[in-house]
Amino acid sequence: MQKQGHIIIRGIVQGVGFRPFVYSRAIAHNIRGSVLNTGSEVEIYAWGEHFDDFLCDLKRGTPLSIIDSVDVYPLSGEPPDSFSILKSHDGIRTGLIPPDIATCPDCIRDIFTPNGRYEGYFATSCVNCGPRYSIIKTLPYDRERTAMDIFPPCQECSAEYSDPKSRRHHAQTIACQSCGPELFLHSGTGARIPCDNLIQKTAELLDQGNIIAIRGIGGFHIACIGDMAHTLKHRLGRTEQPFAIMAKKEWISHNTWISLEEERILESDISPIVVLDKKDPHALDHVSNLHTLGCMVPYTGLHHLLFSHLSAPFLIMTSANAPGYPMITTLEEAVRKLSGIVDYYLTHTRDIINRCDDSVVRKGAIIRLSRGYAPKRTKINLGDAAILGTGPELNATITLYTKGFCITSPHIGNVRNPGTYAYLKETTTCLRNLMQPDIRIIAHDLHPQFLSTKYAKELSDETGAHMMPVQHHEAHIAAACQDECIGIAIDGVGYGSDGTIWGGEVFQGSAPSYSRVGSLMPVLMPGGDLATLWPERMLYGILPDDRTRDLLLSRGWPEQDFSILEKQVTKRFNTTVTSSTGRILDAASALLGICRKKTYDGEPAMKLESVAHGTKPEPWEIPLTRIGEREVLDTPSLLRKARDIYLRYPEEPDVIRQIAASLQYNLARGIATIACDAAASAGLCTIALSGGVAYNEMIRNTIKKTVEESGFDLCINHDMPLGDGCISFGQCVYAGKKECL
C-alpha cells in the first residue's frame, strides 16, 4: 500500500474550493503534508498510512471542479508535523476558473437566518457559489487578484476563512455587512438616497410602479413590475420585443409548461433564462407577445432579499444595455445611458472586472452562452499551436485554443458598433491574460469588412500569428460535429465563398474540407439590409409578379416606393442574392401580415413560429431541383403555394395559422430531404445541424424526425449555441484541423 506521493491534479481547480477540500480530506485521513495552487494545477505533498483512501477522495473533486488528470509521483524526505495550505504561485495555464455561480441554498439559508452573521447581507457567498469570472483579474485565483482585494476581511470573516470545518474555508469572496461590498440607492439623476433598509425600499419603489436599474453580478438589469411593461417598452423604444421575467419557481410552474429537465436547468447553479411555452399563449402579452416567456428564478442574495419584500408576483428583468451592445457595469455609465429611462439605481461597490450577461436556454438548446456557462472550456485536440477565433459579426463570442482546450468567452454581442468592438478587444485581452497563450493562428470570418476580421488583422500584426479565413456556415458545422458528416446550416446571414449571402446550406465532409452539396434556391434581397428591415421587400424579391404587387399596394405601399422596388428587382440594382433560410421565414411572415417591419433581430421569424404554435401542418410536395452539382430546395415554389392559399382566404386567422405551420414544416422537410439524399449518396450515417433557425421548435423537430425516419443520426452540439455564438469555436476547430494536415 502506497504511503506517500507528490500529487498533481489538473483541470478547473481554481475558485472551486479545491485547496480547502484537499485540506479537509487530509485531516479526515490523518495525512501530513501541504497543498498549493499553481495556475491550472493543484500540487499536493502527502504522507500517511491512508494515502490511497485520501487519493480516492481527491479524484472525486468538489461540486464545481472539473478534473482532467490526477498524477502521482514518488516523494522522498521527511513529512511535516501537520497538513497546511501554502500560498499560491503561478504555473501552467490549462484550466480556468469556473463561471459565475448562483448563490447556493446554504448561503440563502444564512441570509434569512435571524441574528446570524449574514442575515440580510446581499453579497453572502462561500466556496460553492457566487461570482468568479466577473471579479477575476488574473490567476492564480486569490482574493488579492480579484475585485474583492479592496475589502479586507473582518476578524469574524478571517476566522471562517481559516477554519477547515467551515464551507467558507479559503473562500476568496467571503464578506459580511462589516467588511464587504455595500449597497446604495440613487435617484434618476444619480444622487444618493439615504435609507436604512435599501432592499425593502427598492421593493416598495418597484411595487409603486417605478423602473429601477439594478447592478448585479455581471452588469445592470432594468427591473419593474409587469404593469409597467408598456411604459418600459416605450422608454426603451422596444415596443415589440419580449422581456424576460424573474419569478419564484412556483409562479413559473403555474403559468408555463415546464418539464422536469427545464425545471432542473432553471434552478441549477447556472440559473439561466429558460424560454418556456405559456400555458395560455395569449397571457402576459404586454410582457411577451409570443407564445413563449423567458423566465429565471432569483439567483443572487440580492434577488432573494428583494423578492422577500416584493408584493408583485414577478419582475421584468431585462439587460440595461441596448440589444447587441455590451452590459453596462458602472453607475456612471448607467446614469449617462439610462437617463429618462429609469427612475432609480440600486448599485453596489464591488467592481465588475469582466461583464457577463444572463445565459438563455430553450428546449435544451443554448441561445446565449454567458453567465453560468461561460467561459466555456472544451477539451479537444487541435494540435500544438495556440489559436484565436475572433467570431462572427452578430451574437459574437471569441474562442481561444491552447494546450488541448478551447476556452469560449461569454456572449459579446453584435460587433458592428464601436462599443461592442471595444468589448471584443476587452474580452480577448482578458482571456489572453488568464491563459497566456502564444497565439500562432487567428481564425476569422470570411467577410472582409467585418470588424472582427479587422481585429484579426490588428492582432496578426501585433503577434505575428497568421490569419485564416473560415466560411461562416462551415464554422457552424465544424462546431457541431468534428467527424465526417452531412451538415445542415440554417440561419439568417453568412458571407458565402461565391460572394453571395448564404444561410440555407448542406455540406459534406469534415473540417477543413467541406463541399456544398445542397442549399435553398438563391433569391433576391432588394436593397440588401433594407429587405431585413422591411420583409415585404424580401417577399417581392422572391415572388416579383403582379399578385405580390397588388398585395403590397393594397396594404398601402406608395406607388413611388413600389416603383423603386420594382426597378431594383428588374435591373438587379442594389440587390443581393441570398440562400438564407431566415429571409424565407421573413418573407412568409410578411406575406401573412404577421410582421411587416422588423423592430428586433429575428422578429418576423419568431412571430411566424408563434402564430403557427399548436397548429398541425399539412404536408406539401417538396419542390427539389438542381443547380450544377448542388441539390436545391425551390423556396419560391413553397412561398407561391402559401400565397395562393392566403389570397383565397385573406385575413382568416385559422388559415394564416395553417399556412404558417405548413410553410415551416415543409421548408424543414425539404432541407432535411436534401441532407438525407446527400448522406445516402456519400454512405454517411451522421447529419449535423446548426444555425439560429434551428431554435425554431417545429423546424428543428421536423428535421430530426425526417433524418431519423430515413435511418440517419442527427448530431447537435448541446454544449454550444445553435446560433452564431458557436462560430468562434467552429473557427478554432477548422483552423486546428487544417494546421494539423
XYZ file of C-alpha atoms in Angstrom:
741
model
C 0.000 0.000 0.000
C 1.368 3.393 -1.032
C 2.022 5.750 1.891
C 3.276 8.953 0.280
C 3.298 10.794 -3.013
C 3.574 14.070 -4.902
C 0.094 14.508 -6.433
C -0.609 16.872 -9.321
C -4.264 17.489 -10.167
C -5.007 19.333 -13.402
C -8.269 20.900 -14.563
C -10.637 23.571 -13.295
C -9.301 23.706 -9.762
C -9.232 27.481 -9.266
C -12.086 29.192 -7.453
C -13.844 25.932 -6.611
C -12.721 25.408 -3.022
C -10.232 22.756 -4.031
C -7.474 23.532 -1.514
C -9.822 23.539 1.498
C -11.370 20.342 0.131
C -7.910 18.737 -0.008
C -7.203 20.004 3.495
C -10.430 18.544 4.901
C -9.760 15.133 3.314
C -6.179 15.202 4.581
C -7.365 15.812 8.138
C -10.005 13.086 7.780
C -7.376 10.541 6.678
C -4.619 11.722 9.039
C -2.443 12.874 6.126
C 0.530 15.172 6.697
C 1.914 17.477 4.025
C 0.761 20.523 2.058
C -1.326 21.776 -0.878
C -0.912 24.791 -3.163
C -2.325 26.243 -6.375
C -0.017 26.574 -9.370
C -2.017 28.157 -12.155
C -4.254 25.401 -13.520
C -2.883 22.733 -11.233
C -3.058 21.795 -7.586
C 0.104 20.277 -6.131
C -0.170 18.093 -3.061
C 2.651 16.626 -0.987
C 1.200 13.876 1.158
C 2.382 11.313 3.710
C 0.190 8.919 5.682
C -0.986 5.364 6.269
C -4.292 6.104 4.488
C -2.733 7.704 1.412
C -4.729 5.533 -1.031
C -8.061 6.431 0.603
C -7.035 10.093 0.553
C -6.183 9.857 -3.156
C -9.515 8.186 -3.919
C -11.375 11.070 -2.261
C -9.373 13.659 -4.205
C -10.335 12.134 -7.536
C -14.000 12.927 -6.798
C -13.254 16.657 -6.554
C -15.567 19.454 -5.402
C -19.027 20.289 -6.826
C -17.627 22.996 -9.131
C -14.303 21.435 -10.109
C -13.533 19.611 -13.362
C -10.620 17.203 -13.053
C -8.681 16.417 -16.226
C -5.980 14.262 -14.699
C -4.522 13.065 -11.403
C -0.846 12.082 -11.500
C 1.166 10.693 -8.602
C 4.962 10.878 -8.444
C 7.432 9.452 -5.928
C 8.070 11.546 -2.848
C 11.019 11.333 -0.509
C 12.094 13.218 2.566
C 10.597 13.627 5.994
C 6.943 14.624 6.357
C 5.967 17.774 8.259
C 4.082 17.546 11.547
C 0.729 18.607 10.058
C -1.101 19.430 6.830
C -1.149 23.021 5.582
C -2.372 25.201 2.713
C 0.534 27.044 1.118
C 0.454 30.361 -0.727
C -0.410 30.069 -4.426
C 2.131 30.690 -7.154
C 1.869 30.948 -10.911
C 2.318 27.982 -13.205
C 0.894 26.225 -16.238
C -2.390 27.625 -17.638
C -4.547 24.793 -18.988
C -7.556 25.129 -16.717
C -9.662 28.122 -15.861
C -11.747 29.415 -13.006
C -15.415 28.452 -13.303
C -18.106 30.861 -14.454
C -20.177 32.905 -12.009
C -22.422 30.636 -9.967
C -25.834 31.287 -8.412
C -25.916 31.749 -4.642
C -26.214 28.283 -3.099
C -29.086 27.138 -0.815
C -26.787 27.116 2.229
C -25.907 30.785 1.744
C -29.551 31.702 1.099
C -30.372 29.979 4.387
C -27.670 32.056 6.107
C -29.127 35.260 4.629
C -32.538 34.506 6.117
C -31.316 33.160 9.486
C -32.378 35.649 12.190
C -29.487 37.169 14.139
C -26.950 35.261 12.051
C -23.747 36.892 10.800
C -25.079 37.021 7.259
C -28.683 37.965 7.960
C -29.890 40.296 5.221
C -26.460 40.574 3.552
C -26.796 40.651 -0.243
C -23.232 39.512 -1.113
C -23.125 36.370 1.002
C -21.209 33.519 -0.670
C -18.983 30.516 0.020
C -16.590 28.187 -1.822
C -19.551 26.645 -3.664
C -21.194 29.777 -5.071
C -21.035 33.422 -6.036
C -19.063 35.499 -8.538
C -15.919 34.087 -10.154
C -15.227 35.185 -13.737
C -16.821 38.608 -13.266
C -14.383 39.520 -10.470
C -11.120 37.843 -11.568
C -8.178 39.983 -12.662
C -5.552 37.296 -13.117
C -4.580 33.818 -11.946
C -3.929 32.177 -9.534
C -7.374 32.828 -8.080
C -6.740 34.502 -4.737
C -8.514 37.463 -3.149
C -5.726 39.925 -3.941
C -6.178 39.188 -7.665
C -9.940 39.830 -7.666
C -12.331 42.746 -7.202
C -12.523 41.684 -3.525
C -8.991 42.928 -2.848
C -10.291 46.316 -1.648
C -12.433 44.659 1.039
C -10.099 43.338 3.789
C -11.977 40.654 5.737
C -13.025 41.455 9.287
C -11.951 39.333 12.258
C -15.017 37.083 12.059
C -14.639 36.521 8.288
C -10.912 35.865 8.715
C -11.749 33.243 11.333
C -14.163 31.454 8.986
C -11.672 31.723 6.131
C -9.079 29.942 8.285
C -11.441 27.338 9.748
C -11.152 23.948 7.969
C -14.596 22.994 9.294
C -16.266 25.971 7.578
C -17.554 25.864 3.995
C -16.024 29.344 3.715
C -12.567 27.923 4.381
C -10.396 29.725 1.807
C -13.486 31.237 0.123
C -11.967 34.222 -1.695
C -15.305 36.079 -1.836
C -16.076 35.806 1.884
C -17.573 39.045 3.199
C -20.248 40.324 5.561
C -22.015 43.570 6.472
C -18.956 44.678 8.464
C -16.296 44.309 5.782
C -17.796 43.552 2.375
C -19.309 45.432 -0.563
C -22.097 47.896 0.250
C -25.408 48.714 -1.419
C -26.511 52.239 -2.341
C -29.743 53.646 -3.783
C -29.574 56.597 -6.176
C -32.168 58.839 -7.767
C -32.670 59.115 -11.521
C -30.058 61.880 -11.614
C -27.522 59.787 -9.706
C -27.903 61.477 -6.303
C -27.516 59.117 -3.354
C -30.680 58.488 -1.339
C -30.101 57.848 2.393
C -32.126 54.887 3.638
C -31.987 52.369 6.497
C -33.211 49.320 4.546
C -32.274 49.801 0.899
C -33.643 46.478 -0.327
C -37.024 46.917 1.343
C -37.182 50.481 -0.007
C -36.322 49.241 -3.518
C -39.094 46.627 -3.342
C -41.574 49.319 -2.277
C -40.498 51.579 -5.151
C -40.934 48.702 -7.612
C -44.387 47.842 -6.270
C -45.316 51.519 -6.675
C -44.520 51.306 -10.403
C -41.017 52.726 -10.547
C -38.435 51.442 -13.008
C -35.099 50.662 -11.376
C -31.649 49.782 -12.737
C -30.128 47.105 -10.509
C -26.438 46.277 -10.591
C -25.924 42.533 -10.480
C -23.004 40.127 -10.871
C -22.045 40.920 -14.455
C -23.815 44.203 -15.191
C -27.010 46.213 -14.759
C -30.554 44.944 -15.232
C -33.634 47.123 -15.632
C -36.410 45.915 -13.344
C -40.083 46.783 -12.992
C -43.372 45.074 -12.215
C -45.457 43.631 -15.046
C -47.917 46.545 -15.029
C -45.084 48.821 -16.157
C -44.184 46.749 -19.242
C -45.722 49.173 -21.747
C -44.061 52.154 -20.074
C -40.656 50.471 -20.113
C -41.045 49.411 -23.758
C -41.963 52.973 -24.689
C -38.989 54.423 -22.799
C -36.589 51.918 -24.341
C -38.072 52.224 -27.830
C -38.571 48.431 -27.910
C -42.328 48.345 -28.393
C -42.472 44.772 -29.712
C -39.506 42.983 -28.166
C -40.406 40.451 -25.432
C -38.990 40.883 -21.937
C -37.572 38.183 -19.686
C -39.028 37.950 -16.206
C -37.786 36.861 -12.795
C -40.159 34.998 -10.503
C -40.222 32.239 -7.947
C -40.434 28.733 -9.342
C -43.986 28.183 -8.102
C -45.293 31.130 -10.154
C -43.380 29.954 -13.227
C -44.773 26.420 -12.893
C -48.307 27.793 -12.574
C -48.080 29.963 -15.707
C -45.886 27.969 -18.102
C -45.409 24.411 -19.301
C -42.146 23.309 -17.712
C -40.612 19.841 -17.951
C -38.554 18.215 -15.200
C -35.391 18.878 -17.212
C -36.307 22.539 -17.726
C -37.055 22.835 -14.026
C -33.637 21.364 -13.235
C -31.913 23.886 -15.516
C -33.991 26.773 -14.147
C -32.948 26.038 -10.551
C -29.406 24.870 -11.285
C -26.277 26.696 -10.146
C -26.278 28.265 -13.637
C -29.831 29.641 -13.268
C -30.174 30.876 -16.862
C -33.180 32.439 -18.521
C -35.249 29.448 -19.681
C -37.637 30.141 -22.573
C -40.866 28.305 -21.773
C -44.219 27.857 -23.507
C -47.022 29.782 -21.803
C -49.981 27.716 -20.646
C -52.163 30.411 -22.204
C -50.313 31.545 -25.377
C -52.019 34.950 -25.187
C -51.397 35.599 -21.494
C -48.973 38.337 -20.456
C -48.957 39.742 -23.998
C -47.799 43.074 -22.596
C -44.592 41.326 -21.471
C -44.195 38.886 -24.376
C -46.459 38.852 -27.432
C -45.049 35.438 -28.395
C -46.314 32.074 -27.160
C -43.169 31.812 -25.053
C -41.885 33.595 -21.960
C -38.256 33.866 -20.852
C -38.145 33.012 -17.146
C -35.459 32.972 -14.484
C -35.540 32.489 -10.735
C -33.743 34.723 -8.219
C -30.092 33.670 -8.394
C -28.259 36.089 -6.080
C -28.708 37.009 -2.446
C -29.889 40.438 -3.565
C -32.632 38.914 -5.724
C -33.843 36.649 -2.913
C -33.936 39.560 -0.460
C -35.781 41.732 -2.975
C -38.460 39.094 -3.532
C -38.889 38.624 0.217
C -40.196 42.231 0.388
C -41.937 42.407 -3.016
C -45.726 42.224 -3.347
C -45.744 41.770 -7.155
C -45.603 38.119 -8.312
C -42.811 38.729 -10.823
C -40.402 41.352 -12.093
C -39.494 42.192 -15.641
C -35.716 41.796 -15.580
C -34.018 42.872 -18.792
C -30.405 43.770 -19.541
C -29.878 47.520 -19.235
C -27.807 47.665 -22.419
C -29.290 48.039 -25.894
C -29.629 44.701 -27.770
C -26.277 43.633 -29.185
C -24.334 46.121 -27.034
C -22.137 45.307 -24.010
C -23.542 45.158 -20.482
C -23.471 48.406 -18.518
C -21.245 47.839 -15.481
C -20.727 51.159 -13.663
C -23.117 53.610 -12.035
C -21.600 56.480 -14.005
C -22.264 54.724 -17.313
C -25.775 53.732 -16.208
C -26.709 57.305 -15.267
C -25.329 58.555 -18.580
C -27.070 55.969 -20.775
C -30.299 55.345 -18.862
C -31.306 58.931 -18.095
C -35.024 59.284 -18.757
C -35.483 55.514 -18.827
C -35.098 54.509 -15.184
C -36.293 56.261 -12.047
C -33.739 54.883 -9.584
C -30.481 52.942 -9.425
C -29.628 50.226 -6.903
C -25.896 49.627 -7.027
C -23.056 48.084 -5.032
C -19.371 48.817 -4.503
C -17.811 45.601 -5.846
C -16.213 46.271 -9.231
C -17.305 44.204 -12.225
C -13.990 43.279 -13.837
C -15.460 41.128 -16.618
C -19.041 41.854 -17.681
C -21.363 38.910 -18.220
C -24.981 38.790 -19.418
C -27.627 36.209 -18.478
C -27.475 32.926 -20.365
C -30.578 31.886 -22.314
C -31.760 28.309 -22.955
C -34.732 26.956 -24.892
C -35.765 23.284 -25.036
C -32.241 22.235 -24.066
C -30.560 24.442 -26.712
C -28.292 27.262 -25.589
C -29.331 30.559 -27.187
C -26.924 32.830 -25.325
C -23.725 31.428 -23.817
C -22.922 33.594 -20.824
C -23.286 33.680 -17.022
C -23.021 30.204 -15.516
C -21.958 28.555 -18.790
C -19.033 30.720 -19.863
C -16.110 30.969 -20.042
C -16.803 27.548 -21.587
C -13.921 25.063 -21.513
C -13.927 22.259 -24.103
C -11.316 19.517 -24.169
C -10.252 18.926 -27.781
C -7.013 18.085 -29.569
C -6.345 20.689 -32.247
C -2.582 20.406 -32.277
C 0.212 22.344 -30.594
C -0.353 25.847 -31.972
C -2.468 28.299 -29.960
C -5.439 29.571 -31.983
C -7.764 32.521 -31.549
C -11.202 32.502 -33.197
C -12.490 36.077 -33.430
C -16.061 35.046 -34.183
C -18.787 36.398 -36.482
C -20.432 39.826 -36.599
C -23.705 39.103 -34.777
C -24.173 37.382 -31.396
C -20.420 37.016 -31.209
C -18.168 35.146 -28.824
C -14.433 34.572 -29.095
C -12.636 31.269 -28.543
C -9.040 30.668 -27.516
C -7.449 27.258 -28.092
C -4.345 26.357 -26.135
C -2.791 23.184 -24.723
C -5.646 20.851 -25.639
C -8.563 23.063 -24.610
C -10.852 25.611 -26.232
C -12.000 28.433 -23.974
C -15.111 30.150 -25.346
C -15.977 33.555 -23.946
C -19.333 34.748 -22.678
C -21.646 36.410 -25.199
C -20.155 39.632 -26.588
C -22.916 40.931 -28.881
C -23.140 42.463 -32.332
C -19.675 43.548 -33.445
C -20.858 46.257 -35.779
C -20.612 49.233 -33.404
C -17.671 50.825 -31.553
C -18.889 49.802 -28.077
C -19.155 46.100 -28.865
C -15.953 46.189 -30.911
C -14.181 47.558 -27.832
C -15.784 44.774 -25.754
C -14.497 42.186 -28.251
C -10.978 43.501 -27.659
C -11.538 43.664 -23.888
C -12.710 40.045 -23.756
C -9.802 38.837 -25.874
C -7.356 40.652 -23.600
C -8.996 39.078 -20.549
C -8.701 35.503 -21.859
C -5.164 36.110 -23.082
C -4.174 37.405 -19.645
C -5.763 34.422 -17.924
C -4.383 31.736 -20.263
C -1.190 33.435 -21.531
C -1.081 31.654 -24.914
C 1.461 32.207 -27.654
C -1.122 32.734 -30.407
C 0.111 31.432 -33.756
C -3.157 31.286 -35.767
C -6.030 33.771 -35.857
C -9.183 32.318 -37.429
C -11.776 34.821 -38.597
C -14.903 35.178 -40.705
C -14.560 35.124 -44.474
C -16.276 38.530 -44.772
C -13.514 41.091 -45.340
C -15.487 44.062 -43.949
C -16.412 42.649 -40.537
C -14.878 44.454 -37.543
C -13.923 41.033 -36.154
C -11.894 40.475 -39.339
C -10.297 43.899 -38.895
C -9.370 42.948 -35.331
C -7.864 39.678 -36.550
C -5.587 41.740 -38.812
C -4.587 44.014 -35.910
C -3.723 41.026 -33.718
C -1.866 39.362 -36.567
C 0.296 42.457 -36.955
C 0.869 42.531 -33.193
C 1.639 38.850 -32.589
C 2.993 37.640 -35.929
C 0.257 34.998 -35.999
C -1.034 34.110 -39.439
C -4.669 34.770 -40.380
C -7.008 32.012 -41.521
C -10.410 32.901 -43.015
C -13.242 30.447 -42.283
C -16.569 30.496 -44.110
C -19.396 31.212 -41.670
C -21.510 28.099 -42.265
C -18.549 25.758 -42.437
C -17.661 27.070 -38.963
C -21.215 26.211 -37.873
C -20.770 22.590 -38.974
C -17.239 22.344 -37.533
C -18.693 23.450 -34.177
C -21.490 20.894 -34.381
C -19.528 17.796 -35.435
C -15.817 17.096 -35.783
C -16.296 13.834 -37.692
C -17.129 13.421 -41.373
C -20.821 14.149 -41.807
C -23.511 15.860 -43.801
C -24.032 19.274 -42.228
C -27.170 21.438 -42.306
C -26.515 25.128 -41.567
C -29.664 27.267 -41.445
C -29.598 30.889 -40.329
C -30.106 34.465 -41.456
C -26.846 35.590 -42.968
C -23.313 34.459 -43.710
C -20.845 35.544 -46.363
C -20.541 32.752 -48.923
C -17.401 31.710 -50.761
C -19.091 32.775 -54.031
C -19.649 36.325 -52.749
C -23.406 35.877 -52.189
C -25.202 35.647 -48.855
C -25.682 32.085 -47.680
C -27.951 30.798 -44.932
C -29.622 27.568 -46.050
C -26.735 25.192 -46.744
C -25.966 21.488 -46.823
C -22.319 20.405 -46.702
C -20.467 17.125 -46.963
C -17.128 16.415 -45.303
C -15.254 17.351 -42.140
C -13.165 20.358 -41.181
C -11.318 21.762 -43.005
C -12.629 20.123 -46.187
C -16.292 20.700 -46.997
C -18.189 20.602 -50.270
C -21.502 22.423 -50.679
C -23.864 19.689 -51.853
C -27.196 21.408 -51.270
C -28.891 24.704 -50.500
C -32.042 26.720 -50.691
C -32.774 28.404 -54.011
C -30.826 31.684 -54.363
C -33.272 34.586 -54.329
C -33.086 38.383 -54.457
C -32.819 40.774 -51.481
C -33.869 44.152 -52.906
C -31.997 46.906 -51.110
C -29.757 44.487 -49.208
C -30.208 45.090 -45.479
C -33.393 47.069 -46.173
C -35.021 43.739 -47.024
C -34.355 42.518 -43.485
C -35.884 45.673 -42.006
C -38.917 45.607 -44.320
C -39.607 41.913 -45.068
C -42.241 42.733 -47.706
C -39.281 43.797 -49.862
C -37.962 40.259 -49.407
C -41.339 38.850 -50.420
C -41.307 40.796 -53.683
C -37.677 39.810 -54.327
C -38.738 36.160 -54.201
C -42.109 36.490 -55.966
C -41.768 39.560 -58.241
C -45.092 39.396 -60.054
C -48.413 41.199 -60.276
C -50.049 39.214 -57.475
C -47.381 40.323 -54.998
C -47.510 43.842 -56.434
C -51.281 44.041 -55.896
C -50.952 42.699 -52.359
C -48.350 45.290 -51.372
C -50.271 48.162 -52.949
C -53.441 47.039 -51.181
C -51.550 47.343 -47.906
C -50.729 50.975 -48.517
C -47.393 50.880 -50.311
C -46.930 54.247 -52.098
C -46.737 53.838 -55.874
C -43.422 55.700 -55.960
C -41.821 53.427 -53.347
C -43.069 50.334 -55.110
C -41.761 51.636 -58.450
C -38.264 51.905 -56.928
C -38.554 48.381 -55.521
C -39.689 47.027 -58.882
C -36.764 48.657 -60.694
C -34.303 47.279 -58.134
C -35.548 43.760 -58.781
C -35.813 44.125 -62.567
C -32.426 45.750 -63.053
C -30.697 43.942 -60.158
C -29.642 47.341 -58.789
C -28.553 47.380 -55.116
C -29.883 43.848 -54.854
C -28.125 40.986 -53.070
C -28.516 37.285 -53.857
C -29.164 35.027 -50.868
C -29.970 31.427 -49.978
C -30.840 32.413 -46.391
C -33.426 30.367 -44.506
C -34.124 33.324 -42.253
C -35.090 35.511 -45.191
C -37.619 32.918 -46.408
C -39.249 32.933 -42.976
C -39.223 36.744 -43.016
C -40.968 36.745 -46.397
C -43.580 34.282 -45.161
C -44.218 36.448 -42.097
C -44.664 39.475 -44.362
C -46.937 37.587 -46.772
C -49.291 36.625 -43.945
C -49.288 40.149 -42.475
C -47.725 38.861 -39.254
C -44.698 41.177 -39.272
C -44.289 43.898 -41.880
C -41.431 45.742 -40.166
C -38.629 44.222 -38.101
C -38.008 46.035 -34.800
C -35.593 43.496 -33.260
C -33.380 40.679 -34.536
C -35.375 37.620 -35.583
C -38.782 39.234 -35.007
C -40.551 38.196 -38.269
C -39.499 34.544 -37.965
C -40.212 34.383 -34.219
C -43.705 35.801 -34.694
C -44.323 33.384 -37.568
C -43.402 30.491 -35.286
C -45.616 31.842 -32.525
C -48.646 32.200 -34.829
C -48.157 28.598 -36.005
C -47.751 27.190 -32.491
C -50.181 24.382 -31.755
C -51.397 24.087 -35.361
C -50.988 20.804 -37.228
C -49.196 21.428 -40.559
C -50.183 19.999 -43.919
C -47.558 18.159 -45.975
C -46.930 19.807 -49.340
C -44.989 18.479 -52.288
C -41.285 19.163 -51.761
C -40.024 21.003 -54.873
C -36.402 19.931 -55.408
C -34.218 20.811 -58.368
C -30.505 21.019 -59.137
C -28.041 23.827 -59.727
C -24.888 22.215 -61.052
C -23.780 19.574 -58.540
C -26.000 21.027 -55.813
C -29.489 19.794 -54.913
C -31.693 22.819 -54.255
C -34.992 23.404 -52.478
C -37.216 25.622 -54.633
C -38.341 28.025 -51.905
C -40.160 30.383 -54.320
C -42.480 27.451 -55.109
C -43.209 26.971 -51.400
C -43.954 30.661 -50.950
C -46.075 30.699 -54.102
C -48.219 27.877 -52.705
C -48.524 29.742 -49.403
C -49.568 32.888 -51.289
C -52.152 31.021 -53.349
C -53.849 29.733 -50.195
C -53.590 33.086 -48.423
C -55.127 35.075 -51.293
C -58.083 32.662 -51.448
C -58.790 33.185 -47.739
C -57.275 36.573 -46.827
C -57.303 37.707 -43.201
C -58.703 34.370 -41.957
C -56.853 33.680 -38.665
C -57.185 29.888 -38.872
C -55.923 29.899 -42.459
C -52.991 32.130 -41.528
C -52.028 29.766 -38.699
C -52.310 26.771 -41.035
C -50.120 28.394 -43.708
C -47.536 29.498 -41.126
C -47.294 25.978 -39.721
C -47.229 24.269 -43.109
C -44.599 26.525 -44.636
C -42.184 25.982 -41.726
C -42.864 22.256 -41.731
C -42.307 21.772 -45.458
C -39.275 24.064 -45.520
C -37.724 21.866 -42.822
C -38.711 18.666 -44.658
C -37.095 20.000 -47.818
C -33.780 20.873 -46.165
C -33.721 17.544 -44.328
C -34.524 15.638 -47.537
C -31.547 17.217 -49.322
C -29.313 16.228 -46.384
C -30.644 12.660 -46.350
C -30.130 12.343 -50.113
C -26.538 13.539 -49.670
C -25.916 11.165 -46.759
C -27.251 8.196 -48.718
C -25.137 9.116 -51.735
C -21.959 9.517 -49.650
C -22.578 6.486 -47.434
C -22.508 8.603 -44.259
C -24.577 7.928 -41.135
C -24.437 11.306 -39.371
C -26.228 14.533 -40.238
C -25.238 17.575 -38.144
C -27.473 20.581 -37.530
C -26.504 24.135 -36.596
C -27.669 27.722 -37.154
C -30.054 30.137 -35.470
C -33.129 28.978 -37.428
C -32.772 25.612 -35.647
C -34.054 27.299 -32.458
C -37.454 27.154 -34.158
C -39.012 24.150 -32.444
C -41.120 22.966 -35.383
C -38.228 23.262 -37.832
C -35.734 21.503 -35.555
C -38.151 18.709 -34.625
C -39.199 18.201 -38.261
C -35.575 17.926 -39.385
C -34.881 15.474 -36.562
C -37.913 13.327 -37.422
C -37.155 13.313 -41.147
C -33.482 12.441 -40.597
C -34.147 9.670 -38.086
C -37.021 8.149 -40.061
C -34.625 7.962 -43.018
C -32.218 5.899 -40.911
C -29.607 8.557 -40.086
C -28.380 10.046 -36.811
C -28.860 13.754 -36.096
C -25.955 15.438 -34.322
C -26.466 18.688 -32.371
C -23.780 20.149 -30.097
C -25.809 20.909 -26.969
C -22.769 22.415 -25.233
C -22.641 25.335 -27.666
C -25.264 27.728 -29.021
C -27.014 26.643 -32.208
C -26.765 30.258 -33.372
C -23.695 32.362 -34.068
C -22.393 32.019 -30.521
C -20.747 28.770 -31.684
C -18.912 30.296 -34.654
C -15.674 31.218 -32.851
C -15.402 27.645 -31.547
C -16.012 26.295 -35.052
C -13.351 28.655 -36.421
C -10.810 27.212 -33.983
C -11.793 23.637 -34.876
C -11.474 24.403 -38.591
C -8.101 26.165 -38.186
C -6.671 23.498 -35.911
C -7.695 20.654 -38.222
C -6.258 22.491 -41.206
C -2.985 23.194 -39.419
C -2.667 19.502 -38.492
C -2.939 18.343 -42.129
